[in-house]
Short mmCIF file of C-alpha atoms in Angstrom, two decimals:
data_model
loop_
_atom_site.label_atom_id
_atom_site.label_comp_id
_atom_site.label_asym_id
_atom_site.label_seq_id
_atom_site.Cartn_x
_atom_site.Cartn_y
_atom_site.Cartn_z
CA UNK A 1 107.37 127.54 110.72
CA UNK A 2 110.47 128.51 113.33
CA UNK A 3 107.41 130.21 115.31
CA UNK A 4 105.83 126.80 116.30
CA UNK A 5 108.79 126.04 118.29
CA UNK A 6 107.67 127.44 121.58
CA UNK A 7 104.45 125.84 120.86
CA UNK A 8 106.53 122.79 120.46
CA UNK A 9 108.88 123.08 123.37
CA UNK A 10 106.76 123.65 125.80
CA UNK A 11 107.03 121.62 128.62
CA UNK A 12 103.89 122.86 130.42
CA UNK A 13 101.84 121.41 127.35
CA UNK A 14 104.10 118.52 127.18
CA UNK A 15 102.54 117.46 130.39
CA UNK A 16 99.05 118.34 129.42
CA UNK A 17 99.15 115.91 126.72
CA UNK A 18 99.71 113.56 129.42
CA UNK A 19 97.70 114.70 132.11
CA UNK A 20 94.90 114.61 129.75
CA UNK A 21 96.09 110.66 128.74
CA UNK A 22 96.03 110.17 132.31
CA UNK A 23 92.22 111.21 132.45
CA UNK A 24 91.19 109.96 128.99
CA UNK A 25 90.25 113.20 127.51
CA UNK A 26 90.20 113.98 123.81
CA UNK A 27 93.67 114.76 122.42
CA UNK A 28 94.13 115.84 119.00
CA UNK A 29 96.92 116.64 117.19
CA UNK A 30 97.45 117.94 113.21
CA UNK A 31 100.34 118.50 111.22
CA UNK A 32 104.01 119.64 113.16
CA UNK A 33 101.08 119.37 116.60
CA UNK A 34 101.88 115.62 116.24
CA UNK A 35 105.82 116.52 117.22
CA UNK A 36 104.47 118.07 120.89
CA UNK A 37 102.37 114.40 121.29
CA UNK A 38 105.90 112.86 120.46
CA UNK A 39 108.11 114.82 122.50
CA UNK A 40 105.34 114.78 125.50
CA UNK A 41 106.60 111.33 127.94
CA UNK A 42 106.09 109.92 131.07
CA UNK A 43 107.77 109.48 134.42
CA UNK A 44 109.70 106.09 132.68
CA UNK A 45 110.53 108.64 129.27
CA UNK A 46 107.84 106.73 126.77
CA UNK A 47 106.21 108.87 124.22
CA UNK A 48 102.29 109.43 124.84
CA UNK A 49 102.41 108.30 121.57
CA UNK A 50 104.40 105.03 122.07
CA UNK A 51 102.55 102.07 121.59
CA UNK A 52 99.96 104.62 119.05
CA UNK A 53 98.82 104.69 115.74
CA UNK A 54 99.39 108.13 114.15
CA UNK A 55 99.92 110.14 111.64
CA UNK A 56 101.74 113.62 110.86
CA UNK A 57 102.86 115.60 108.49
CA UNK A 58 104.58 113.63 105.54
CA UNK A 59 108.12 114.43 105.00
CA UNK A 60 107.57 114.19 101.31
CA UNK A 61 104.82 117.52 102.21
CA UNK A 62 107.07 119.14 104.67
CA UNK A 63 110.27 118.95 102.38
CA UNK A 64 108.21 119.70 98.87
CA UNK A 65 106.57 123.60 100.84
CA UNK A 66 110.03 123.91 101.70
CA UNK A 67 111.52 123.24 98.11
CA UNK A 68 108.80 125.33 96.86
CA UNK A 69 109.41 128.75 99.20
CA UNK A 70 112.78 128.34 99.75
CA UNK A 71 113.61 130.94 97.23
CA UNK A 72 111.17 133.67 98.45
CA UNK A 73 111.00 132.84 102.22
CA UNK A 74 115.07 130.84 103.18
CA UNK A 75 113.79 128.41 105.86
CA UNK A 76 110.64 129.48 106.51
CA UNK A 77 108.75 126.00 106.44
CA UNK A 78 111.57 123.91 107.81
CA UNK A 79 111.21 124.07 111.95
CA UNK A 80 113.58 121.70 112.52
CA UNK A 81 116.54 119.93 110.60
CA UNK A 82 115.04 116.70 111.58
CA UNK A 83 111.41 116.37 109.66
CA UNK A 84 108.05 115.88 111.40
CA UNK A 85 107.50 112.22 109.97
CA UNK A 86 110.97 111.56 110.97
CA UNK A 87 110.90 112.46 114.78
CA UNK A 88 107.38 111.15 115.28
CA UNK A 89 108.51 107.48 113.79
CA UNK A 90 111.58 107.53 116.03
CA UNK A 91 109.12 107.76 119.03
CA UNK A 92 106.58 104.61 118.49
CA UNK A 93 106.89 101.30 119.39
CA UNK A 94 107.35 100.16 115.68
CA UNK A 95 108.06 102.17 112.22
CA UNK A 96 104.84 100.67 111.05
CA UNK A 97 102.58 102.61 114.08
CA UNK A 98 103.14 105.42 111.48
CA UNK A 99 99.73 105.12 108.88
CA UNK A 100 101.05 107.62 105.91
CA UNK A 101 97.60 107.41 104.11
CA UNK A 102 96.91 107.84 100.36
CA UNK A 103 98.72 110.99 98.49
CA UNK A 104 97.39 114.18 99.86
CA UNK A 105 96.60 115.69 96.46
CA UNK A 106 93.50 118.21 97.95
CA UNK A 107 92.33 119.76 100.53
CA UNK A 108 88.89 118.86 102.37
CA UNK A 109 86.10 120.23 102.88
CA UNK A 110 82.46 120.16 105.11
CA UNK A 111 81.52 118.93 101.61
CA UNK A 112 84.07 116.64 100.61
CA UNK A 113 85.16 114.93 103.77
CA UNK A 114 86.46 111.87 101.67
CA UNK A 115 89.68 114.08 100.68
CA UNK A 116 90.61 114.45 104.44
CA UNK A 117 92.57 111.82 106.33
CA UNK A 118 92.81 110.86 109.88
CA UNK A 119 93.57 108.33 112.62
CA UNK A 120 91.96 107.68 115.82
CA UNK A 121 93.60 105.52 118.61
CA UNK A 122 91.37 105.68 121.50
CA UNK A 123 91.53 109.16 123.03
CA UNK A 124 93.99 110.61 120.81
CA UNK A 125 93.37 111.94 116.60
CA UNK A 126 95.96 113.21 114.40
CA UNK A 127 95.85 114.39 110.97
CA UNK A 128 98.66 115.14 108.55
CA UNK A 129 98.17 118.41 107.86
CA UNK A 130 95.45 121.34 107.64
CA UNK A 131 94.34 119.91 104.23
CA UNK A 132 92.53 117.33 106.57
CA UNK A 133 91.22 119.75 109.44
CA UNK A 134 87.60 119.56 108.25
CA UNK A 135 87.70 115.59 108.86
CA UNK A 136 89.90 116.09 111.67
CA UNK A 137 87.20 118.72 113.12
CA UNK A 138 84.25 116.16 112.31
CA UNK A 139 86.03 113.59 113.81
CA UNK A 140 87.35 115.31 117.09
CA UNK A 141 83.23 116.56 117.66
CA UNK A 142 82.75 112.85 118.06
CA UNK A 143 84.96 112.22 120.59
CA UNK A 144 83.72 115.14 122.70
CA UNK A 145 80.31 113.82 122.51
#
């Protein structure tokens, strides 16, 4: 949603992301979060996430909630002209730093981990969207231990 955008913008976390690189703390991203680990760069203008595996929100997700609502709520779901999957991949050292994983169909669960999908590259996690946040969560309590 529009409302993420100052979430997004932010410069102050922007450099968070990196100071926290910079230390090797946890970083963790879901969803449009993965666009602030994109847009978040160096002194030289790299990406934090240059050089990363990730993933994000799928375009095919963002752009189907948007079809969906359109009607009811104009461009509710659609924070950007560009989509998520779109701006992340133009950000990484190669198209194929972008892991898609299999068709989100359902959401997780504590119970059902298996639906959820993630990827880790050394300090940093993302997840596609909150349909994986129970992996996601699982998976970020590792890293902090």
């Amino acid at each position: 949603a529009k409302g993420m955008r100052e979430y997004l913008e932010s410069k102050i976390l922007q450099a968070l992301v990196q100071e926290f690189n910079r230390l090797r703390k946890p970083i963790g991203a879901i969803c449009h979060g993965v666009v602030l680990a994109a847009r978040s760069c160096d002194q030289h203008s790299k990406s934090f996430l240059f050089g990363r595996k990730t993933t994000a929100l799928l375009a095919s997700q963002e752009l189907m909630a948007w079809a969906l609502t359109c009607v009811w709520l104009s461009d509710y779901y659609r924070t950007y002209k560009q989509t998520v999957e779109s701006e992340v991949k133009s950000v990484l050292a190669s198209k194929s730093d972008f892991v898609a994983g299999p068709l989100p169909m359902l959401r997780d669960s504590s119970k059902k981990l298996n639906r959820g999908f993630v990827v880790r590259d050394e300090n940093y996690l993302s997840a596609r969207w909150p349909g994986d946040a129970h992996l996601f969560g699982t998976e970020f309590l590792k890293m902090l231990s």
